[in-house]
Short mmCIF file of C-alpha atoms in Angstrom, two decimals:
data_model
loop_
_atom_site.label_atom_id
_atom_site.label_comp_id
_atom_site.label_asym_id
_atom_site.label_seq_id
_atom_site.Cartn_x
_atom_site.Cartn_y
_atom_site.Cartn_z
CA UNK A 27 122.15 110.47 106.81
CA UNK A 28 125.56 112.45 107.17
CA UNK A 29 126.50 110.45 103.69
CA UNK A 30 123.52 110.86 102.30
CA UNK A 31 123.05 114.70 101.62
CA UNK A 32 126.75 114.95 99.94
CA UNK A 33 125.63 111.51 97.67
CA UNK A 34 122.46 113.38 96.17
CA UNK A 35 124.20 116.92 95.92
CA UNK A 36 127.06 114.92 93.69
CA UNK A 37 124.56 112.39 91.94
CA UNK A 38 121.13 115.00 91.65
CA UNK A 39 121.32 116.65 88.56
CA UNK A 40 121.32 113.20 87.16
CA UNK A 41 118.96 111.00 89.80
CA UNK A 42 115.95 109.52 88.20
CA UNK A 43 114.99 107.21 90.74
CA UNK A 44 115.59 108.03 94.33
CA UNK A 45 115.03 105.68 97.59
CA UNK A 46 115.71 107.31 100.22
CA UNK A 47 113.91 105.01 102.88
CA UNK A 48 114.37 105.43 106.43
CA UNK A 49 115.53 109.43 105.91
CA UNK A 50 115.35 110.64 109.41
CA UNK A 51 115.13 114.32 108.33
CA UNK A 52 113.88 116.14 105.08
CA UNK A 53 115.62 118.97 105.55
CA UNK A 54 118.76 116.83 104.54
CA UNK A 55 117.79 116.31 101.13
CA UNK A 56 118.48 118.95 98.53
CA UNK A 57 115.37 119.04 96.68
CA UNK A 58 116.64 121.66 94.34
CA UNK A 59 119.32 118.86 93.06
CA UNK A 60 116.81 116.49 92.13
CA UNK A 61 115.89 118.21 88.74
CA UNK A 62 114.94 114.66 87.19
CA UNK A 63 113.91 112.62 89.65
CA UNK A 64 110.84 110.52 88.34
CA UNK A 65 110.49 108.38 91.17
CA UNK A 66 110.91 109.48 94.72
CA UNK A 67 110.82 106.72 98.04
CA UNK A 68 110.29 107.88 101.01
CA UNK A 69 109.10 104.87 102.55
CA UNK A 70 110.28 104.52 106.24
CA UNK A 71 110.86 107.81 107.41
CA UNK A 72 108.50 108.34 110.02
CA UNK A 73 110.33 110.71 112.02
CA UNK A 74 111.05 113.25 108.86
CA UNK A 75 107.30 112.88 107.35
CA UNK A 76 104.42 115.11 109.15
CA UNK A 77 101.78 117.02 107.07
CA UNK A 78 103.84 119.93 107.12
CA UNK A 79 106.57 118.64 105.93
CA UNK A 80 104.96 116.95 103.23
CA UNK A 81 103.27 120.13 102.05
CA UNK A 82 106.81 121.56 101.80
CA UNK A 83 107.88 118.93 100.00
CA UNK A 84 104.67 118.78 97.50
CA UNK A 85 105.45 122.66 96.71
CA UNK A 86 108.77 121.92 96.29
CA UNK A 87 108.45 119.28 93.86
CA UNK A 88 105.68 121.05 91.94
CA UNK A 89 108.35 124.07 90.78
CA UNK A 90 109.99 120.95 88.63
CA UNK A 91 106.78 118.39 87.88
CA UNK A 92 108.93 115.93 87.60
CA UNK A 93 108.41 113.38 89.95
CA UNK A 94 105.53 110.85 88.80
CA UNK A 95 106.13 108.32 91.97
CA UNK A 96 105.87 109.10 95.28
CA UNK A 97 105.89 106.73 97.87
CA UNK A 98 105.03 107.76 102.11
CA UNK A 99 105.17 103.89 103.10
CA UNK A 100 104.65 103.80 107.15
CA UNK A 101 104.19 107.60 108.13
CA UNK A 102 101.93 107.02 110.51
CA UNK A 103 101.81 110.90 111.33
CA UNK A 104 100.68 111.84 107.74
CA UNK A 105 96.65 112.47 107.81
CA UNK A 106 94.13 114.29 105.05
CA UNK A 107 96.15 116.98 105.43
CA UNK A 108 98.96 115.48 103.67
CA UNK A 109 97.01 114.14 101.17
CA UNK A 110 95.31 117.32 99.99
CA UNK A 111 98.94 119.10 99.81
CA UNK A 112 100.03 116.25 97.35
CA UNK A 113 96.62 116.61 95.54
CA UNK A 114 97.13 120.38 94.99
CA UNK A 115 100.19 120.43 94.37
CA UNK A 116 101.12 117.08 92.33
CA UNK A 117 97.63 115.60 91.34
CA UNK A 118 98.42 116.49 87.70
CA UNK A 119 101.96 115.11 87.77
CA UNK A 120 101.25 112.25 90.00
CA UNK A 121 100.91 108.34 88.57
CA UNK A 122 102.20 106.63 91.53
CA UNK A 123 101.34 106.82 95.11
CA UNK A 124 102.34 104.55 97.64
CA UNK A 125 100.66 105.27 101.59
CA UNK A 126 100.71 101.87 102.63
CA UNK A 127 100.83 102.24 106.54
CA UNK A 128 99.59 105.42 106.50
CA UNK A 129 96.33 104.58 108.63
CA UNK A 130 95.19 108.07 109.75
CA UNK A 131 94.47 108.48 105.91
CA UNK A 132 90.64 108.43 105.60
CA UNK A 133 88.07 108.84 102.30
CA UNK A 134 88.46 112.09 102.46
CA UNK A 135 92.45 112.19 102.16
CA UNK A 136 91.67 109.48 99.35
CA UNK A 137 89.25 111.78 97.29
CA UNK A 138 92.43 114.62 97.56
CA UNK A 139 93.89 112.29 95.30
CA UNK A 140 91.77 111.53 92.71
CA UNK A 141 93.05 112.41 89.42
CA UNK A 142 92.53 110.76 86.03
CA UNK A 143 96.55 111.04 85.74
CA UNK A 144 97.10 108.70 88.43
CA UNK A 145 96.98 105.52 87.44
CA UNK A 146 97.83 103.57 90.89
CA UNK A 147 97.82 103.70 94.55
CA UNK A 148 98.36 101.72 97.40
CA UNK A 149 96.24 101.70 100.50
CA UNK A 150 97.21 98.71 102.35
CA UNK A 151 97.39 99.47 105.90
CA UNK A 152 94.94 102.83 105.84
CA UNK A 153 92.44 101.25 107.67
CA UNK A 154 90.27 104.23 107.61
CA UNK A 155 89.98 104.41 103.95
CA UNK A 156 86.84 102.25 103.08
CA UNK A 157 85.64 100.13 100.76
CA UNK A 158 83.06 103.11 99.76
CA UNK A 159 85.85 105.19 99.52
CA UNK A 160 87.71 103.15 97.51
CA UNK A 161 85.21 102.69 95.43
CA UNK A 162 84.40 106.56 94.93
CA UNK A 163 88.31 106.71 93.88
CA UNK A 164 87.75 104.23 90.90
CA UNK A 165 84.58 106.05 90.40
CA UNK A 166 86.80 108.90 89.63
CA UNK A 167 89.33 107.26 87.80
CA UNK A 168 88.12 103.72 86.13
CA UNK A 169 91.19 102.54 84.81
CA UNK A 170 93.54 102.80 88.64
CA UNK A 171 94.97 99.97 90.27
CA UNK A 172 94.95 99.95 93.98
CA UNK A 173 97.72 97.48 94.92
CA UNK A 174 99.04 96.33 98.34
CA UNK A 175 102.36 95.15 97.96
CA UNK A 176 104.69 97.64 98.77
CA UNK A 177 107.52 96.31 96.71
CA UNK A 178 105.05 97.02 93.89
CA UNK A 179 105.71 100.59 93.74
CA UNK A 180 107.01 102.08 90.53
CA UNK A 181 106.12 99.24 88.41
CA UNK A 182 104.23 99.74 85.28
CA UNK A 183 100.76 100.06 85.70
CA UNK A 184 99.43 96.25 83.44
CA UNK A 185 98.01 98.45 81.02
CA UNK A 186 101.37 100.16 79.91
CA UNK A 187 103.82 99.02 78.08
CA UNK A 188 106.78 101.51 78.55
CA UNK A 189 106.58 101.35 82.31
CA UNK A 190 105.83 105.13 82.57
CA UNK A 191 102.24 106.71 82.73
CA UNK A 192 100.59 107.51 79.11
CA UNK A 193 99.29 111.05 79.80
#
């Protein structure tokens, strides 16, 4: 981490794609330096991911609508709460999101999402997410893919041939 916050202050005006997995604090990152970051990893970093601190970081990122993947792999702390900050605050940006692990993520948290912008999610591992509530999210948006693979994140959705969202 102590490398880390210099590296992105340096390298931020100029980031597109940032994994920072295994982060153990937010506060470290200088959002304000990652004016183009597309895609954003956060996979792994349990100890710096709560609903709070997600909802800081969805208002943060809104002020640049930038960032088109997000990925919250494995924060087991982040609940519906989380989800409706990222849905207010990024469901128009949003293409990619990635809560595999996240299991206290139920329908509801799911429906936050729902956005005809986003064009794939992963759920693996939120065990209270159903199949009705999966279903209600394709409902909502027929043409997302809900993957499971977590290496899968940021890859084009099948349908798209640039490997960013058509929007």
């Amino acid at each position: 981490d102590a490398v880390f916050a210099p590296l992105v202050a340096a390298l931020g005006p100029s980031l597109e794609r940032l994994e920072a997995r295994g982060l153990s604090a937010l506060a470290r990152l200088d959002l304000a330096a990652l004016a183009r970051v597309v895609l954003l990893d956060l996979s792994a970093c349990r100890a710096a991911l709560s609903d709070a601190s997600v909802g800081q970081l969805a208002t943060a990122l809104a002020r640049r609508k930038t960032v088109r993947k997000l990925a919250l792999g494995n924060a087991r702390e982040l609940t519906d709460d989380a989800c409706r900050a990222l849905g207010d605050e990024l469901g128009d940006v949003l293409d990619d999101v990635s809560l595999y692990g996240c299991f206290r993520v139920t329908d509801l948290g799911v429906m936050h999402l729902a956005n005809p912008r986003l064009d794939r999610v992963n759920l693996c591992g939120c065990y209270k997410v159903s199949d009705a509530g999966r279903r209600r999210l394709i409902h909502q948006n027929e043409r997302i893919l809900i993957y499971n693979r977590p290496r899968d994140f940021g890859l084009p959705h099948p349908m798209h041939k640039d490997g960013w969202s058509q929007g």
